[in-house]
Amino acid sequence: MLAELQNVTKYYQQPGSSVRNQVLSEISLQIAENERIAIVGPSGSGKSTLLNILGTLDQPSSGKVLLNGDLIEIMPETKLAEIRNTLIGFVFQMHHLLPQLTLFENVMLPHLPHKDKTKLAAAAKERALKLIDRVGLSGQMHQYPSQLSVGECQRTAIIRALINKPQLLLADEPTGSLDASNAEKLAALLAELNREQNVAMVIVTHSMELAAKMDKIYLLREGRLVISK
């Protein structure tokens, strides 16, 4: 199994207070290679928290998180940082492109921590160029985010997340900032990239159109996760 949550509970507690705000309750979820999963639910139901725990950006209060069968709770932060840069790709509602970098430079950004600057750099550049062409942005490669449309920025964010060949792509409301037409195009692109890049996807979304393109749909409500497709 590529990733797995076992009875994950998450709560937040204010310092000096005995009151606990429970966000997730006994969540169990398995993600297989190349699988596409959508998580839907009302605002404030804990969808982003669940995604952050899967991506090792947050830790559960109890329960276990496994990636490729390994427990993340026993991993040092250096190992977790490596996992976030190689095993996992992240896409958020706002693209978070660096305004001072061109489209191409933003795409290459996750590759910078790699120590090998020769063969790996050449391979990453070739992959970047192919991905940029794949999503129809070759003509904008040297433009800055301020010169791109919102849809173009979001496509750039997706290929940036794929540059290091992750096994798992986590997307938090990736179509939330787009109009209906661009949202539909991006949803179709994500489904196509899942097949082409052999990457599993977990997508948090309010869009049932996007969710319908996934293999499974889970509903998160009142801290509990139930499958609805």
Short mmCIF file of N, CA, C and O in Angstrom, two decimals, residues 114-222:
data_model
loop_
_atom_site.label_atom_id
_atom_site.label_comp_id
_atom_site.label_asym_id
_atom_site.label_seq_id
_atom_site.Cartn_x
_atom_site.Cartn_y
_atom_site.Cartn_z
N HIS A 114 18.41 18.75 -4.61
CA HIS A 114 19.21 17.61 -5.05
C HIS A 114 20.69 18.00 -5.14
O HIS A 114 21.03 19.08 -5.63
N LYS A 115 21.54 17.12 -4.70
CA LYS A 115 22.97 17.41 -4.66
C LYS A 115 23.63 17.27 -6.03
O LYS A 115 24.58 17.98 -6.35
N ASP A 116 23.14 16.33 -6.82
CA ASP A 116 23.73 16.10 -8.13
C ASP A 116 23.25 17.18 -9.09
O ASP A 116 22.08 17.25 -9.42
N LYS A 117 24.14 18.02 -9.55
CA LYS A 117 23.76 19.15 -10.41
C LYS A 117 24.04 18.87 -11.89
O LYS A 117 23.96 19.77 -12.71
N THR A 118 24.40 17.64 -12.23
CA THR A 118 24.76 17.36 -13.62
C THR A 118 23.69 16.50 -14.29
O THR A 118 22.78 17.02 -14.93
N LYS A 119 23.80 15.17 -14.14
CA LYS A 119 22.86 14.28 -14.81
C LYS A 119 21.43 14.51 -14.33
O LYS A 119 20.50 14.57 -15.14
N LEU A 120 21.25 14.61 -13.00
CA LEU A 120 19.91 14.82 -12.48
C LEU A 120 19.32 16.14 -12.95
O LEU A 120 18.14 16.23 -13.28
N ALA A 121 20.15 17.17 -12.99
CA ALA A 121 19.68 18.48 -13.43
C ALA A 121 19.25 18.43 -14.89
O ALA A 121 18.22 19.00 -15.26
N ALA A 122 20.02 17.75 -15.71
CA ALA A 122 19.68 17.63 -17.13
C ALA A 122 18.37 16.85 -17.30
O ALA A 122 17.52 17.23 -18.12
N ALA A 123 18.22 15.77 -16.54
CA ALA A 123 17.00 14.97 -16.63
C ALA A 123 15.79 15.76 -16.14
O ALA A 123 14.71 15.68 -16.73
N ALA A 124 15.98 16.53 -15.06
CA ALA A 124 14.88 17.33 -14.53
C ALA A 124 14.48 18.42 -15.51
O ALA A 124 13.29 18.70 -15.69
N LYS A 125 15.46 19.04 -16.16
CA LYS A 125 15.16 20.07 -17.15
C LYS A 125 14.37 19.49 -18.31
O LYS A 125 13.39 20.08 -18.77
N GLU A 126 14.79 18.31 -18.77
CA GLU A 126 14.08 17.66 -19.88
C GLU A 126 12.65 17.32 -19.48
O GLU A 126 11.71 17.51 -20.25
N ARG A 127 12.49 16.82 -18.26
CA ARG A 127 11.15 16.48 -17.77
C ARG A 127 10.30 17.75 -17.65
O ARG A 127 9.12 17.75 -18.02
N ALA A 128 10.89 18.83 -17.15
CA ALA A 128 10.16 20.08 -17.00
C ALA A 128 9.66 20.58 -18.35
O ALA A 128 8.51 20.98 -18.50
N LEU A 129 10.53 20.53 -19.35
CA LEU A 129 10.15 21.00 -20.68
C LEU A 129 9.01 20.16 -21.26
O LEU A 129 8.09 20.69 -21.89
N LYS A 130 9.07 18.85 -21.03
CA LYS A 130 8.01 17.97 -21.53
C LYS A 130 6.69 18.25 -20.83
O LYS A 130 5.62 18.28 -21.46
N LEU A 131 6.75 18.44 -19.51
CA LEU A 131 5.52 18.71 -18.75
C LEU A 131 4.93 20.07 -19.12
O LEU A 131 3.71 20.21 -19.25
N ILE A 132 5.79 21.06 -19.28
CA ILE A 132 5.32 22.39 -19.67
C ILE A 132 4.62 22.32 -21.03
O ILE A 132 3.56 22.91 -21.24
N ASP A 133 5.21 21.58 -21.95
CA ASP A 133 4.60 21.41 -23.27
C ASP A 133 3.30 20.62 -23.16
O ASP A 133 2.31 20.93 -23.83
N ARG A 134 3.30 19.61 -22.27
CA ARG A 134 2.11 18.76 -22.10
C ARG A 134 0.89 19.56 -21.67
O ARG A 134 -0.24 19.27 -22.10
N VAL A 135 1.09 20.57 -20.84
CA VAL A 135 -0.06 21.34 -20.36
C VAL A 135 -0.26 22.63 -21.17
O VAL A 135 -1.05 23.50 -20.79
N GLY A 136 0.45 22.73 -22.30
CA GLY A 136 0.23 23.83 -23.22
C GLY A 136 0.78 25.17 -22.82
O GLY A 136 0.22 26.22 -23.17
N LEU A 137 1.91 25.17 -22.09
CA LEU A 137 2.47 26.43 -21.59
C LEU A 137 3.86 26.74 -22.14
O LEU A 137 4.56 27.61 -21.61
N SER A 138 4.27 26.08 -23.21
CA SER A 138 5.60 26.31 -23.76
C SER A 138 5.81 27.78 -24.15
O SER A 138 6.90 28.34 -23.98
N GLY A 139 4.77 28.42 -24.65
CA GLY A 139 4.89 29.80 -25.07
C GLY A 139 5.01 30.79 -23.93
O GLY A 139 5.42 31.94 -24.14
N GLN A 140 4.67 30.36 -22.71
CA GLN A 140 4.74 31.24 -21.54
C GLN A 140 5.90 30.88 -20.61
O GLN A 140 5.97 31.37 -19.49
N MET A 141 6.80 30.02 -21.06
CA MET A 141 7.82 29.44 -20.19
C MET A 141 8.68 30.49 -19.48
O MET A 141 9.12 30.30 -18.34
N HIS A 142 8.94 31.62 -20.14
CA HIS A 142 9.82 32.63 -19.56
C HIS A 142 9.05 33.83 -19.00
O HIS A 142 9.64 34.86 -18.69
N GLN A 143 7.75 33.66 -18.86
CA GLN A 143 6.95 34.72 -18.25
C GLN A 143 6.89 34.54 -16.74
O GLN A 143 7.11 33.45 -16.21
N TYR A 144 6.57 35.63 -16.06
CA TYR A 144 6.46 35.62 -14.60
C TYR A 144 4.99 35.42 -14.22
O TYR A 144 4.08 35.65 -15.03
N PRO A 145 4.73 34.95 -12.98
CA PRO A 145 3.35 34.69 -12.57
C PRO A 145 2.40 35.86 -12.81
O PRO A 145 1.22 35.65 -13.15
N SER A 146 2.87 37.09 -12.64
CA SER A 146 2.01 38.26 -12.85
C SER A 146 1.57 38.40 -14.31
O SER A 146 0.60 39.12 -14.61
N GLN A 147 2.28 37.72 -15.21
CA GLN A 147 1.95 37.78 -16.63
C GLN A 147 1.08 36.61 -17.08
O GLN A 147 0.72 36.52 -18.26
N LEU A 148 0.75 35.73 -16.15
CA LEU A 148 -0.03 34.53 -16.45
C LEU A 148 -1.45 34.66 -15.91
O LEU A 148 -1.70 35.38 -14.94
N SER A 149 -2.37 33.94 -16.53
CA SER A 149 -3.73 33.88 -16.00
C SER A 149 -3.75 32.97 -14.77
O SER A 149 -2.80 32.22 -14.51
N VAL A 150 -4.84 33.03 -14.02
CA VAL A 150 -4.97 32.17 -12.84
C VAL A 150 -4.91 30.70 -13.23
O VAL A 150 -4.26 29.88 -12.57
N GLY A 151 -5.57 30.35 -14.33
CA GLY A 151 -5.55 28.97 -14.80
C GLY A 151 -4.16 28.52 -15.20
O GLY A 151 -3.76 27.38 -14.93
N GLU A 152 -3.41 29.41 -15.85
CA GLU A 152 -2.04 29.08 -16.25
C GLU A 152 -1.15 28.90 -15.03
O GLU A 152 -0.28 28.01 -14.99
N CYS A 153 -1.36 29.74 -14.02
CA CYS A 153 -0.59 29.60 -12.78
C CYS A 153 -0.88 28.26 -12.10
O CYS A 153 0.03 27.60 -11.59
N GLN A 154 -2.14 27.85 -12.11
CA GLN A 154 -2.50 26.60 -11.45
C GLN A 154 -1.95 25.40 -12.21
O GLN A 154 -1.51 24.41 -11.61
N ARG A 155 -1.94 25.46 -13.55
CA ARG A 155 -1.31 24.39 -14.33
C ARG A 155 0.19 24.33 -14.04
O ARG A 155 0.78 23.24 -13.95
N THR A 156 0.80 25.49 -13.88
CA THR A 156 2.22 25.54 -13.53
C THR A 156 2.46 24.89 -12.17
O THR A 156 3.42 24.13 -11.99
N ALA A 157 1.60 25.17 -11.22
CA ALA A 157 1.73 24.59 -9.88
C ALA A 157 1.63 23.07 -9.93
O ALA A 157 2.31 22.36 -9.17
N ILE A 158 0.77 22.55 -10.80
CA ILE A 158 0.61 21.10 -10.91
C ILE A 158 1.88 20.45 -11.47
O ILE A 158 2.35 19.45 -10.93
N ILE A 159 2.45 21.02 -12.53
CA ILE A 159 3.65 20.39 -13.09
C ILE A 159 4.85 20.60 -12.18
O ILE A 159 5.75 19.77 -12.14
N ARG A 160 4.86 21.70 -11.41
CA ARG A 160 5.91 21.85 -10.39
C ARG A 160 5.82 20.71 -9.37
O ARG A 160 6.83 20.16 -8.94
N ALA A 161 4.60 20.33 -8.99
CA ALA A 161 4.41 19.24 -8.04
C ALA A 161 4.82 17.90 -8.60
O ALA A 161 5.10 16.96 -7.85
N LEU A 162 4.88 17.80 -9.93
CA LEU A 162 5.21 16.52 -10.58
C LEU A 162 6.67 16.41 -11.01
O LEU A 162 7.10 15.36 -11.45
N ILE A 163 7.44 17.48 -10.87
CA ILE A 163 8.79 17.52 -11.45
C ILE A 163 9.70 16.44 -10.88
O ILE A 163 10.55 15.89 -11.59
N ASN A 164 9.55 16.10 -9.60
CA ASN A 164 10.42 15.09 -8.99
C ASN A 164 9.83 13.69 -9.02
O ASN A 164 10.23 12.82 -8.25
N LYS A 165 8.86 13.47 -9.91
CA LYS A 165 8.23 12.16 -10.10
C LYS A 165 7.68 11.58 -8.79
O LYS A 165 8.03 10.47 -8.38
N PRO A 166 6.79 12.31 -8.12
CA PRO A 166 6.22 11.79 -6.87
C PRO A 166 5.32 10.58 -7.12
O PRO A 166 4.80 10.40 -8.22
N GLN A 167 5.14 9.78 -6.09
CA GLN A 167 4.19 8.67 -6.17
C GLN A 167 2.79 9.10 -5.77
O GLN A 167 1.81 8.43 -6.09
N LEU A 168 2.72 10.20 -5.00
CA LEU A 168 1.44 10.65 -4.45
C LEU A 168 1.31 12.16 -4.64
O LEU A 168 2.19 12.92 -4.22
N LEU A 169 0.22 12.58 -5.26
CA LEU A 169 -0.08 14.00 -5.44
C LEU A 169 -1.24 14.36 -4.52
O LEU A 169 -2.30 13.75 -4.57
N LEU A 170 -1.02 15.36 -3.67
CA LEU A 170 -2.04 15.85 -2.75
C LEU A 170 -2.49 17.23 -3.22
O LEU A 170 -1.66 18.14 -3.36
N ALA A 171 -3.78 17.40 -3.47
CA ALA A 171 -4.29 18.66 -3.99
C ALA A 171 -5.42 19.17 -3.11
O ALA A 171 -6.41 18.46 -2.87
N ASP A 172 -5.28 20.40 -2.62
CA ASP A 172 -6.26 21.01 -1.73
C ASP A 172 -7.03 22.08 -2.50
O ASP A 172 -6.51 23.16 -2.77
N GLU A 173 -8.26 21.76 -2.89
CA GLU A 173 -9.12 22.67 -3.65
C GLU A 173 -8.40 23.23 -4.89
O GLU A 173 -8.33 24.46 -5.09
N PRO A 174 -7.85 22.38 -5.75
CA PRO A 174 -7.05 22.88 -6.88
C PRO A 174 -7.83 23.69 -7.90
O PRO A 174 -7.24 24.47 -8.65
N THR A 175 -9.17 23.52 -7.93
CA THR A 175 -9.98 24.29 -8.88
C THR A 175 -10.75 25.41 -8.19
O THR A 175 -11.55 26.09 -8.81
N GLY A 176 -10.51 25.61 -6.90
CA GLY A 176 -11.31 26.55 -6.12
C GLY A 176 -11.21 27.99 -6.55
O GLY A 176 -12.15 28.77 -6.36
N SER A 177 -10.08 28.38 -7.15
CA SER A 177 -9.89 29.77 -7.55
C SER A 177 -10.18 30.00 -9.03
O SER A 177 -9.94 31.09 -9.55
N LEU A 178 -10.72 28.97 -9.71
CA LEU A 178 -10.92 29.05 -11.16
C LEU A 178 -12.40 29.21 -11.52
O LEU A 178 -13.28 28.78 -10.76
N ASP A 179 -12.65 29.79 -12.69
CA ASP A 179 -14.02 29.85 -13.18
C ASP A 179 -14.43 28.46 -13.67
O ASP A 179 -13.61 27.54 -13.75
N ALA A 180 -15.70 28.30 -13.98
CA ALA A 180 -16.23 26.97 -14.30
C ALA A 180 -15.52 26.32 -15.48
O ALA A 180 -15.21 25.11 -15.45
N SER A 181 -15.24 27.10 -16.52
CA SER A 181 -14.60 26.55 -17.72
C SER A 181 -13.19 26.05 -17.41
O SER A 181 -12.82 24.93 -17.77
N ASN A 182 -12.39 26.89 -16.74
CA ASN A 182 -11.02 26.49 -16.40
C ASN A 182 -10.99 25.38 -15.37
O ASN A 182 -10.10 24.53 -15.38
N ALA A 183 -11.96 25.38 -14.45
CA ALA A 183 -12.03 24.31 -13.46
C ALA A 183 -12.27 22.97 -14.14
O ALA A 183 -11.67 21.95 -13.78
N GLU A 184 -13.15 22.95 -15.13
CA GLU A 184 -13.43 21.71 -15.86
C GLU A 184 -12.19 21.22 -16.61
O GLU A 184 -11.89 20.03 -16.62
N LYS A 185 -11.47 22.15 -17.23
CA LYS A 185 -10.26 21.78 -17.96
C LYS A 185 -9.20 21.23 -17.01
O LYS A 185 -8.52 20.25 -17.33
N LEU A 186 -9.06 21.87 -15.84
CA LEU A 186 -8.05 21.41 -14.89
C LEU A 186 -8.41 20.04 -14.33
O LEU A 186 -7.54 19.20 -14.13
N ALA A 187 -9.69 19.81 -14.08
CA ALA A 187 -10.14 18.50 -13.60
C ALA A 187 -9.80 17.40 -14.60
O ALA A 187 -9.31 16.33 -14.23
N ALA A 188 -10.04 17.69 -15.88
CA ALA A 188 -9.71 16.71 -16.93
C ALA A 188 -8.21 16.49 -17.00
O ALA A 188 -7.74 15.35 -17.17
N LEU A 189 -7.44 17.58 -16.84
CA LEU A 189 -5.98 17.46 -16.88
C LEU A 189 -5.46 16.59 -15.75
O LEU A 189 -4.58 15.74 -15.95
N LEU A 190 -5.99 16.77 -14.55
CA LEU A 190 -5.55 15.97 -13.41
C LEU A 190 -5.82 14.48 -13.66
O LEU A 190 -4.97 13.63 -13.35
N ALA A 191 -6.99 14.17 -14.20
CA ALA A 191 -7.31 12.77 -14.49
C ALA A 191 -6.37 12.19 -15.53
O ALA A 191 -5.92 11.03 -15.41
N GLU A 192 -6.02 12.98 -16.53
CA GLU A 192 -5.10 12.51 -17.57
C GLU A 192 -3.68 12.32 -17.01
O GLU A 192 -3.01 11.33 -17.33
N LEU A 193 -3.24 13.25 -16.19
CA LEU A 193 -1.89 13.15 -15.62
C LEU A 193 -1.76 11.97 -14.66
O LEU A 193 -0.69 11.38 -14.54
N ASN A 194 -2.85 11.63 -13.99
CA ASN A 194 -2.84 10.45 -13.13
C ASN A 194 -2.44 9.22 -13.92
O ASN A 194 -1.60 8.41 -13.48
N ARG A 195 -2.99 9.07 -15.11
CA ARG A 195 -2.68 7.91 -15.95
C ARG A 195 -1.29 8.04 -16.57
O ARG A 195 -0.51 7.08 -16.57
N GLU A 196 -0.97 9.20 -17.09
CA GLU A 196 0.28 9.39 -17.82
C GLU A 196 1.51 9.34 -16.92
O GLU A 196 2.57 8.84 -17.31
N GLN A 197 1.39 9.89 -15.70
CA GLN A 197 2.53 10.01 -14.81
C GLN A 197 2.59 8.91 -13.75
O GLN A 197 3.50 8.90 -12.91
N ASN A 198 1.62 8.00 -13.75
CA ASN A 198 1.58 6.90 -12.76
C ASN A 198 1.67 7.44 -11.33
O ASN A 198 2.50 6.99 -10.53
N VAL A 199 0.84 8.41 -11.03
CA VAL A 199 0.85 9.04 -9.72
C VAL A 199 -0.53 8.90 -9.07
O VAL A 199 -1.55 9.11 -9.72
N ALA A 200 -0.54 8.48 -7.82
CA ALA A 200 -1.79 8.44 -7.07
C ALA A 200 -2.18 9.86 -6.68
O ALA A 200 -1.32 10.73 -6.52
N MET A 201 -3.48 10.10 -6.53
CA MET A 201 -3.96 11.44 -6.21
C MET A 201 -4.98 11.38 -5.08
O MET A 201 -5.87 10.52 -5.08
N VAL A 202 -4.84 12.31 -4.15
CA VAL A 202 -5.87 12.55 -3.14
C VAL A 202 -6.23 14.03 -3.26
O VAL A 202 -5.38 14.90 -3.06
N ILE A 203 -7.48 14.29 -3.62
CA ILE A 203 -7.91 15.66 -3.92
C ILE A 203 -9.03 16.06 -2.97
O ILE A 203 -10.07 15.40 -2.91
N VAL A 204 -8.81 17.12 -2.22
CA VAL A 204 -9.84 17.73 -1.40
C VAL A 204 -10.56 18.75 -2.26
O VAL A 204 -9.92 19.62 -2.86
N THR A 205 -11.87 18.68 -2.33
CA THR A 205 -12.59 19.57 -3.24
C THR A 205 -14.04 19.77 -2.82
O THR A 205 -14.65 18.92 -2.17
N HIS A 206 -14.59 20.93 -3.18
CA HIS A 206 -16.02 21.18 -3.07
C HIS A 206 -16.71 20.86 -4.39
O HIS A 206 -17.94 20.84 -4.47
N SER A 207 -15.91 20.64 -5.44
CA SER A 207 -16.46 20.44 -6.78
C SER A 207 -16.82 18.98 -7.00
O SER A 207 -15.95 18.11 -7.08
N MET A 208 -18.10 18.71 -7.15
CA MET A 208 -18.53 17.34 -7.42
C MET A 208 -18.15 16.92 -8.83
O MET A 208 -18.00 15.73 -9.11
N GLU A 209 -17.97 17.90 -9.74
CA GLU A 209 -17.52 17.58 -11.09
C GLU A 209 -16.11 17.01 -11.05
O GLU A 209 -15.79 16.03 -11.74
N LEU A 210 -15.23 17.63 -10.26
CA LEU A 210 -13.88 17.11 -10.10
C LEU A 210 -13.89 15.78 -9.35
O LEU A 210 -13.22 14.82 -9.76
N ALA A 211 -14.67 15.70 -8.29
CA ALA A 211 -14.73 14.46 -7.50
C ALA A 211 -15.20 13.29 -8.35
O ALA A 211 -14.72 12.16 -8.19
N ALA A 212 -16.11 13.55 -9.27
CA ALA A 212 -16.67 12.48 -10.10
C ALA A 212 -15.63 11.85 -11.01
O ALA A 212 -15.82 10.72 -11.49
N LYS A 213 -14.52 12.54 -11.27
CA LYS A 213 -13.46 12.00 -12.13
C LYS A 213 -12.52 11.09 -11.36
O LYS A 213 -11.62 10.48 -11.95
N MET A 214 -12.69 10.99 -10.05
CA MET A 214 -11.83 10.14 -9.23
C MET A 214 -12.40 8.72 -9.12
O MET A 214 -13.57 8.48 -9.41
N ASP A 215 -11.54 7.79 -8.69
CA ASP A 215 -11.98 6.40 -8.55
C ASP A 215 -12.91 6.23 -7.35
O ASP A 215 -13.85 5.43 -7.39
N LYS A 216 -12.62 6.96 -6.28
CA LYS A 216 -13.41 6.86 -5.05
C LYS A 216 -13.70 8.26 -4.53
O LYS A 216 -12.88 9.16 -4.67
N ILE A 217 -14.86 8.41 -3.90
CA ILE A 217 -15.21 9.66 -3.25
C ILE A 217 -15.51 9.35 -1.78
O ILE A 217 -16.32 8.47 -1.47
N TYR A 218 -14.83 10.07 -0.89
CA TYR A 218 -15.09 9.94 0.54
C TYR A 218 -15.72 11.23 1.05
O TYR A 218 -15.35 12.33 0.63
N LEU A 219 -16.65 11.10 1.97
CA LEU A 219 -17.28 12.24 2.62
C LEU A 219 -16.72 12.38 4.03
O LEU A 219 -16.74 11.42 4.80
N LEU A 220 -16.21 13.56 4.34
CA LEU A 220 -15.72 13.85 5.68
C LEU A 220 -16.72 14.77 6.37
O LEU A 220 -16.95 15.90 5.91
N ARG A 221 -17.30 14.29 7.43
CA ARG A 221 -18.30 15.08 8.16
C ARG A 221 -18.19 14.78 9.64
O ARG A 221 -18.11 13.62 10.05
N GLU A 222 -18.15 15.85 10.43
CA GLU A 222 -18.06 15.74 11.88
C GLU A 222 -16.89 14.85 12.28
O GLU A 222 -17.00 14.03 13.22
#
